[in-house]
Short mmCIF file of C-alpha atoms in Angstrom, two decimals:
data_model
loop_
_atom_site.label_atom_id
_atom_site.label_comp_id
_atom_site.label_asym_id
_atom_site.label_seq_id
_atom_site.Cartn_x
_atom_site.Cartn_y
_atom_site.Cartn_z
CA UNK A 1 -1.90 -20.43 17.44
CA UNK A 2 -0.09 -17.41 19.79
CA UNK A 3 -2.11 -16.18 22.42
CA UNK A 4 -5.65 -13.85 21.37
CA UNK A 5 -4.18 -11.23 24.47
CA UNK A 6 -0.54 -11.10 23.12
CA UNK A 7 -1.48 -10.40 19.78
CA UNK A 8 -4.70 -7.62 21.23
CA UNK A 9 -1.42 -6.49 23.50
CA UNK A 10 1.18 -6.07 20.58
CA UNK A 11 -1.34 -4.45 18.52
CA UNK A 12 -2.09 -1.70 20.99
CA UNK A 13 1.51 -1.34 21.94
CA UNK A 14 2.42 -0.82 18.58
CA UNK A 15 -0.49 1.12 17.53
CA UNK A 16 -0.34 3.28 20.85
CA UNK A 17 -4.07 3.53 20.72
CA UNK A 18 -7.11 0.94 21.69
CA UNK A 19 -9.40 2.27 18.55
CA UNK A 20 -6.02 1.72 16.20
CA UNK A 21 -5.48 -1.31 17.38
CA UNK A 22 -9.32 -2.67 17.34
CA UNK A 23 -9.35 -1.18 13.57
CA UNK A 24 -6.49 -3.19 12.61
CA UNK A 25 -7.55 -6.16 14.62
CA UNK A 26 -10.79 -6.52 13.24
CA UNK A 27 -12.14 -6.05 16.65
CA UNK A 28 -14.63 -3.84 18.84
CA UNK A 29 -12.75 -1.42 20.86
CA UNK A 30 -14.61 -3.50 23.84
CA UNK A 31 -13.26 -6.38 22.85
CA UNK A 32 -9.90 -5.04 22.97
CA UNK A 33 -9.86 -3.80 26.55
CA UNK A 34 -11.23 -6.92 27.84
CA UNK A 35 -8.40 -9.05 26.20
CA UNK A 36 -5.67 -6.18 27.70
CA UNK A 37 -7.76 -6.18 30.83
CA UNK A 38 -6.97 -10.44 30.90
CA UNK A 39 -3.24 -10.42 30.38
CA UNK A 40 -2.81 -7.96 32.94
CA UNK A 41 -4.64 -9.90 35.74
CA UNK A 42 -2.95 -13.03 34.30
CA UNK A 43 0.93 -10.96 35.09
CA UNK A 44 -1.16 -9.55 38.45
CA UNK A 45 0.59 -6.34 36.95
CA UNK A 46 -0.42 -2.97 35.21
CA UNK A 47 1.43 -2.78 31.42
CA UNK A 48 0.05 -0.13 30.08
CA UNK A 49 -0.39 3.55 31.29
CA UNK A 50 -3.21 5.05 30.27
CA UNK A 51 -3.52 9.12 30.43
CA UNK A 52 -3.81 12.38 28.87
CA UNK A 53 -5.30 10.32 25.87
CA UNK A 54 -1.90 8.26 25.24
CA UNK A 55 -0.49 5.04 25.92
CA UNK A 56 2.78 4.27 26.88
CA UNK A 57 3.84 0.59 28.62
CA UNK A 58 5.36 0.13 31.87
CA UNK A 59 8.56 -1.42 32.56
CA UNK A 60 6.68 -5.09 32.59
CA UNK A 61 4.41 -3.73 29.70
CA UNK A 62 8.47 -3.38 27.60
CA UNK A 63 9.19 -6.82 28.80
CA UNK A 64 5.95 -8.52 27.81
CA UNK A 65 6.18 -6.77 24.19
CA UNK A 66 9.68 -8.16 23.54
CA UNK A 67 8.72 -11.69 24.71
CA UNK A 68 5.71 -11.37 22.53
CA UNK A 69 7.31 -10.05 19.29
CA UNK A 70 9.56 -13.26 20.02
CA UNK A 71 6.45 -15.26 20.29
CA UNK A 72 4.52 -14.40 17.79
CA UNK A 73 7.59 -14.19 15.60
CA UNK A 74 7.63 -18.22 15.87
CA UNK A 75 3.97 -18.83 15.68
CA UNK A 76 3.63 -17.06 12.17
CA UNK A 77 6.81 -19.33 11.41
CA UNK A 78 5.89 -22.22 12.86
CA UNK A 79 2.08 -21.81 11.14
CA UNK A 80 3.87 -20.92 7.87
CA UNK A 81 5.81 -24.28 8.61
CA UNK A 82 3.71 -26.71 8.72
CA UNK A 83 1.37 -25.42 6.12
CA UNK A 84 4.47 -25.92 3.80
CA UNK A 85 4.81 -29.93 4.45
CA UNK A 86 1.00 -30.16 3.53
CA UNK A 87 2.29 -28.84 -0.41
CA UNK A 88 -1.15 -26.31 0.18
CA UNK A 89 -0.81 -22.71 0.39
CA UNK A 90 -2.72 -21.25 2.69
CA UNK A 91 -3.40 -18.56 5.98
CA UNK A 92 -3.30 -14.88 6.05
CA UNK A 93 -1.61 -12.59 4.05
CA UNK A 94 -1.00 -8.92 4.52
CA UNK A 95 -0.84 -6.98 1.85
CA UNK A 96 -0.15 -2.88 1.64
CA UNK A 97 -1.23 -1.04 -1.74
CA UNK A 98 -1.24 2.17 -3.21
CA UNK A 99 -4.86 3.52 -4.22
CA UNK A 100 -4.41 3.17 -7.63
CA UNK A 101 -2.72 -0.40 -7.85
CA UNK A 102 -5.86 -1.37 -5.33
CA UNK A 103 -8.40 -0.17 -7.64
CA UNK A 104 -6.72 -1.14 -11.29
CA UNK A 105 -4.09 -3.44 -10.81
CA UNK A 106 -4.44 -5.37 -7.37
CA UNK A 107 -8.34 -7.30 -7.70
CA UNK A 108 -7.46 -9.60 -11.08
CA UNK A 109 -4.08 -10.45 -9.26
CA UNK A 110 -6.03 -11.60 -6.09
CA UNK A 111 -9.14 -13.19 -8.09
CA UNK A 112 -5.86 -15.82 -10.11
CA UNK A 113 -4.19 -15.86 -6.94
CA UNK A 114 -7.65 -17.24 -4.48
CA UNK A 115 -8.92 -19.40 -7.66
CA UNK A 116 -5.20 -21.03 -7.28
CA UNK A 117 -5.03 -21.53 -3.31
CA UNK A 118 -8.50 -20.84 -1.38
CA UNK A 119 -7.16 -20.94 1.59
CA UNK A 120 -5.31 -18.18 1.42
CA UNK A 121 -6.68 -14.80 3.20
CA UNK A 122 -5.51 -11.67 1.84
CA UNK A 123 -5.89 -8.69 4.10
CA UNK A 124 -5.34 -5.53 1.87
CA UNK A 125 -4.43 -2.15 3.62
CA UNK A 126 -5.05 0.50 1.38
CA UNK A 127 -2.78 3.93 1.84
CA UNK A 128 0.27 6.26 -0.03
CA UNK A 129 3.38 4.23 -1.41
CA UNK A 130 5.30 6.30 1.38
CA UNK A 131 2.74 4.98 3.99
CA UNK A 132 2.82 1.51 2.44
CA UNK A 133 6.53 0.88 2.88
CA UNK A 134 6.82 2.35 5.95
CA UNK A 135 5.17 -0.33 7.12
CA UNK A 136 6.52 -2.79 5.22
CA UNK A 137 9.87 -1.86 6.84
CA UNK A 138 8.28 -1.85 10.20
CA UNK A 139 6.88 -5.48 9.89
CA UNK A 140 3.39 -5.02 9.76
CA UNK A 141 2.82 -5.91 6.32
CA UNK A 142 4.13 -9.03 4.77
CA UNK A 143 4.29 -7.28 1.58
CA UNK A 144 3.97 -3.77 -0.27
CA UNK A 145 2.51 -3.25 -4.38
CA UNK A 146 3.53 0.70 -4.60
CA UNK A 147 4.21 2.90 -7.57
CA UNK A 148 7.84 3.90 -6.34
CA UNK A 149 10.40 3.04 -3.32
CA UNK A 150 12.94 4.76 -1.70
CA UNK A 151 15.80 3.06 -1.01
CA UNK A 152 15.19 1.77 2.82
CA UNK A 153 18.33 -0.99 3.45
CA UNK A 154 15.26 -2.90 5.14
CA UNK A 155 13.23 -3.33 2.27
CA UNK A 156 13.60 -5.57 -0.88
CA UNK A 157 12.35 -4.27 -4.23
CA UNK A 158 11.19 -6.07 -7.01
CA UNK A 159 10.19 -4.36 -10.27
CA UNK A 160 6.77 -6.29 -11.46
CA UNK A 161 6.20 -3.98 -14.59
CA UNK A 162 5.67 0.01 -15.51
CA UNK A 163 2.26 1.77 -16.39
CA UNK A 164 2.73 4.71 -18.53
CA UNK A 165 1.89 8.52 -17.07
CA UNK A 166 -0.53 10.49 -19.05
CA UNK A 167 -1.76 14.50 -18.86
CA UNK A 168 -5.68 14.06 -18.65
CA UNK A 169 -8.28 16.71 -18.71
CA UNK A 170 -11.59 17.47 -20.20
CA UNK A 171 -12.03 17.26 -23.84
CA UNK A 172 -12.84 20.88 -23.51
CA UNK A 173 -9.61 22.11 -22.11
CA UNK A 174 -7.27 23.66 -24.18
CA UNK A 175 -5.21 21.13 -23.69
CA UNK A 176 -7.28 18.45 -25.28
CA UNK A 177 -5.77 19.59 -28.38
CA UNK A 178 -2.13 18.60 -28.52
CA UNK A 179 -1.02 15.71 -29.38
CA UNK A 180 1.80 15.87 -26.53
CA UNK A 181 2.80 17.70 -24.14
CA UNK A 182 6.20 19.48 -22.33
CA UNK A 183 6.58 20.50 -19.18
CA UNK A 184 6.51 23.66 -20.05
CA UNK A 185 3.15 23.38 -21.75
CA UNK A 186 1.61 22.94 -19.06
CA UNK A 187 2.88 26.08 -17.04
CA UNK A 188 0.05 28.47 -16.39
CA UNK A 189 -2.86 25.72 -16.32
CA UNK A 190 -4.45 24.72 -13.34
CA UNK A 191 -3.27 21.58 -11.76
CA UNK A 192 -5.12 18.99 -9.92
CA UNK A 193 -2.41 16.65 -7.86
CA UNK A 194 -2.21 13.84 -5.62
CA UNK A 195 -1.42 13.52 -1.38
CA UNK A 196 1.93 14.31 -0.45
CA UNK A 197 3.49 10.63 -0.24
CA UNK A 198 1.66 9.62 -2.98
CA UNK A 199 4.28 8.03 -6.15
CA UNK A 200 2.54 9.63 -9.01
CA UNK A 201 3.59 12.80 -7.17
CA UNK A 202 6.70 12.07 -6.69
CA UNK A 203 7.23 10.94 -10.23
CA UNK A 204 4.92 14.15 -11.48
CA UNK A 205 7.33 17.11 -9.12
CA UNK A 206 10.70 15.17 -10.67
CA UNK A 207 9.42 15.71 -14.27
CA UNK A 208 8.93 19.51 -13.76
CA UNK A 209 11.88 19.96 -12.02
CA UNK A 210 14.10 18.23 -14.87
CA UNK A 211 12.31 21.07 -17.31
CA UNK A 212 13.55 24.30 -14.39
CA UNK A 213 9.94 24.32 -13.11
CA UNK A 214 9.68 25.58 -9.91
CA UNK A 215 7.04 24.51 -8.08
CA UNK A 216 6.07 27.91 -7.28
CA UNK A 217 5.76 27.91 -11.54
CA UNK A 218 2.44 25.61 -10.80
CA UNK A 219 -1.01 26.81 -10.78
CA UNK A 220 -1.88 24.47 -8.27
CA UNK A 221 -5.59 23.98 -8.16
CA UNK A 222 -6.15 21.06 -5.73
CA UNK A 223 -4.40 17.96 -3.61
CA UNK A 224 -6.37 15.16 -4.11
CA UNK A 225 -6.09 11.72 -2.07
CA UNK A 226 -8.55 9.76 -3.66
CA UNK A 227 -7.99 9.27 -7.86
CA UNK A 228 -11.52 9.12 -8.73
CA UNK A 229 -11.86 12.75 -6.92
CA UNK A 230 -8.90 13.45 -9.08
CA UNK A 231 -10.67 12.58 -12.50
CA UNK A 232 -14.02 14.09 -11.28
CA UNK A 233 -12.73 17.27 -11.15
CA UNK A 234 -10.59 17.30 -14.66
CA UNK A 235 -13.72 15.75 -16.69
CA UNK A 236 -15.20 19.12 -14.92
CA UNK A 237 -12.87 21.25 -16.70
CA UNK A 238 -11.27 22.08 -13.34
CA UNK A 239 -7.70 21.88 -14.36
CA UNK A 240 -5.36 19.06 -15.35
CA UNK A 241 -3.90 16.04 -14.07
CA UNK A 242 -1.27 13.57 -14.54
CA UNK A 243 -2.64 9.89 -14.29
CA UNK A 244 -1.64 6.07 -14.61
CA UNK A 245 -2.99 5.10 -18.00
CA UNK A 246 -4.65 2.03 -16.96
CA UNK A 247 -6.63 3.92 -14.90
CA UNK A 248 -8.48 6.12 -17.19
CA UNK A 249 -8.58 4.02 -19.84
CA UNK A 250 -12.79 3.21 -19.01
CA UNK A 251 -13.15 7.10 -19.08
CA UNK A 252 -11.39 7.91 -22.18
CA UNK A 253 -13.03 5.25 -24.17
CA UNK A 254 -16.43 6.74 -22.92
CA UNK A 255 -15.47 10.24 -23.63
CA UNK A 256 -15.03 12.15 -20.72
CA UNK A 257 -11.33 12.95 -20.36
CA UNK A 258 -8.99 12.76 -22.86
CA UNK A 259 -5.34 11.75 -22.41
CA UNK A 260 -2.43 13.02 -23.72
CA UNK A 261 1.12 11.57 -23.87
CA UNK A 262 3.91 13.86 -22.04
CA UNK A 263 7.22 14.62 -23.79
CA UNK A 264 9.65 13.24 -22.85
CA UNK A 265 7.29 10.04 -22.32
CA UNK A 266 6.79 9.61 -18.63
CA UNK A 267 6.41 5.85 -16.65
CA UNK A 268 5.58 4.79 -13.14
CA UNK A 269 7.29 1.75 -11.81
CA UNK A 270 5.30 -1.17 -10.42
CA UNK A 271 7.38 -2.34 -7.02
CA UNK A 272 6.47 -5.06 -4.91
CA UNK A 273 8.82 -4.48 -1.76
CA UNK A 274 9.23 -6.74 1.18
CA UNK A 275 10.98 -6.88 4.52
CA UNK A 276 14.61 -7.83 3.45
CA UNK A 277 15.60 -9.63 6.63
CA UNK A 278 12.07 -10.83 7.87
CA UNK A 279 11.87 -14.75 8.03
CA UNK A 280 9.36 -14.97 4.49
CA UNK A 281 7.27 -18.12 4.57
CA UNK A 282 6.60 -20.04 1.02
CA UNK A 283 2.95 -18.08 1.28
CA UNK A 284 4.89 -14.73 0.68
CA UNK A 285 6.96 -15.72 -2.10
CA UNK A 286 4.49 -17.13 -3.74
CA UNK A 287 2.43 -14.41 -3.98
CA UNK A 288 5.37 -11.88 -5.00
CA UNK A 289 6.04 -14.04 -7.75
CA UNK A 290 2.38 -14.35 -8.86
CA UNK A 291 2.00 -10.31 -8.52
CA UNK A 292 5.43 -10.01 -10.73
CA UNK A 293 4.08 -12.56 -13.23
CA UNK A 294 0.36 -11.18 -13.44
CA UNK A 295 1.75 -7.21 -13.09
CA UNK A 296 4.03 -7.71 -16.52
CA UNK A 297 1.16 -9.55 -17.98
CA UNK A 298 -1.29 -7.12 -17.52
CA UNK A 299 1.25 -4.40 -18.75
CA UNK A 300 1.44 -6.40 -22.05
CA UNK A 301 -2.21 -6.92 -22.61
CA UNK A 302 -2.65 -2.67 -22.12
CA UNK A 303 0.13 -1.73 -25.02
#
């Protein structure tokens, strides 16, 4: 219901970039400029600067942004609102996910979630956890499903369930052959790991250093961002990894990595973290308590 040229304005404000923006907007870069291009001859005023390839607003540009935070503030509320006294759920959700939730936990919580209220539109942005609830905390995501939060005072967590962590490599490695593994096992064998920012890293460099690993005690072999680069390279014989169970589970059963349990056993948490002092419409609840209900589920079915 706000305005199309405060919300293309507020998107390149925030964004500080016209491509940015248009990405996130779902928008041609075009398109973009011509909406800017309208508000400003609707002020008769310049808002944004444009130079040196960065934006930064004027002093009317700073005042239009805080009206239209305000405003579009109370149009997601009042949207939210009235969609409540209706008894149907519906409108657009954002939704930020780790890679590996968005690939094996996130699609059979959206398909119950859609066959329960079409009219709901999720819009799933796909990054690190760190990424994720940074902007969760910053208010451009209604909601956040990462492996593991800090503890921001603007965000509240909810733990939905825990995946266990498991060693994986080739079932040629000499490490195929133990039926668990220590820290210090693993010492002197190269090691495929995740983008910094990334939770299963996080969890993976805490679980060495509890054993007096140093990281400079890793044979690092490569920093992967994308998981299925991550068991590419270990069914290669590469090196090892450490990955969310559920997540291998297709290529163990088929042979080409096998997994092995670490010692002590080693979990990743399952967060879904919100803004804590964000105005949360039924819509967002909702779906935070379908995600906790279907994540535990899911966890139950895969012991």
């Amino acid at each position: 219901m706000a305005d199309r040229r405060l919300q293309v304005f507020h998107a390149v404000a925030k964004h500080g970039s016209f491509t940015r923006a248009a990405e996130h907007l779902h928008m041609t870069q075009p398109a973009v400029t011509f909406q800017i291009k309208q508000l400003e001859e609707h002020f008769d005023t310049r808002l944004l600067d444009r130079g040196h390839g960065k934006i930064t607003l004027t002093a009317a540009g700073e005042l239009v942004l805080a009206y239209a935070e305000r405003i579009l503030g109370l149009s997601a509320e009042l949207d939210s609102r009235v969609s409540e006294l209706t008894d149907e759920l519906a409108g657009q959700l954002r939704i930020g996910t780790s890679t590996t939730i968005a690939a094996y936990w996130l699609p059979q919580v959206l398909e119950s979630f859609k066959r329960r209220y079409p009219g709901v539109l999720p819009r799933v942005v796909v990054g690190t956890s760190k990424l994720t609830e940074d902007r969760v905390a910053a208010r451009d995501l209604d909601l956040g499903l990462i492996e593991i939060a800090t503890e921001q005072p603007s965000i509240e967590r909810r733990s939905a369930a825990r995946d266990d962590l498991l060693v994986i490599c080739s079932p040629g490695h000499p490490l195929a052959k133990f039926k668990e593994l220590t820290a210090r096992d693993l010492v002197g064998h190269p090691f495929i790991d995740r983008d910094p920012g990334n939770g299963i890293r996080q969890i993976a460099d805490e679980f060495f250093e509890a054993a007096g690993i140093a990281g400079s005690q890793i044979t690092l072999c490569a920093e992967l961002g994308s998981l299925a680069a991550v068991k590419q390279l270990a069914a290669a014989g590469l090196g090892f990894a450490i990955a969310s169970g559920r997540a291998i589970r297709r290529d163990v059963e088929e042979g080409r990595l096998v997994a092995i349990p670490l010692q002590p056993r080693l979990h990743t948490p399952l967060e879904v973290i919100l803004p804590r002092d964000k105005f949360r419409s039924r819509l967002i609840n909702a779906f935070a308590d379908h995600v906790c209900e279907e994540f535990a589920r899911i966890a139950t079915e895969q012991d």
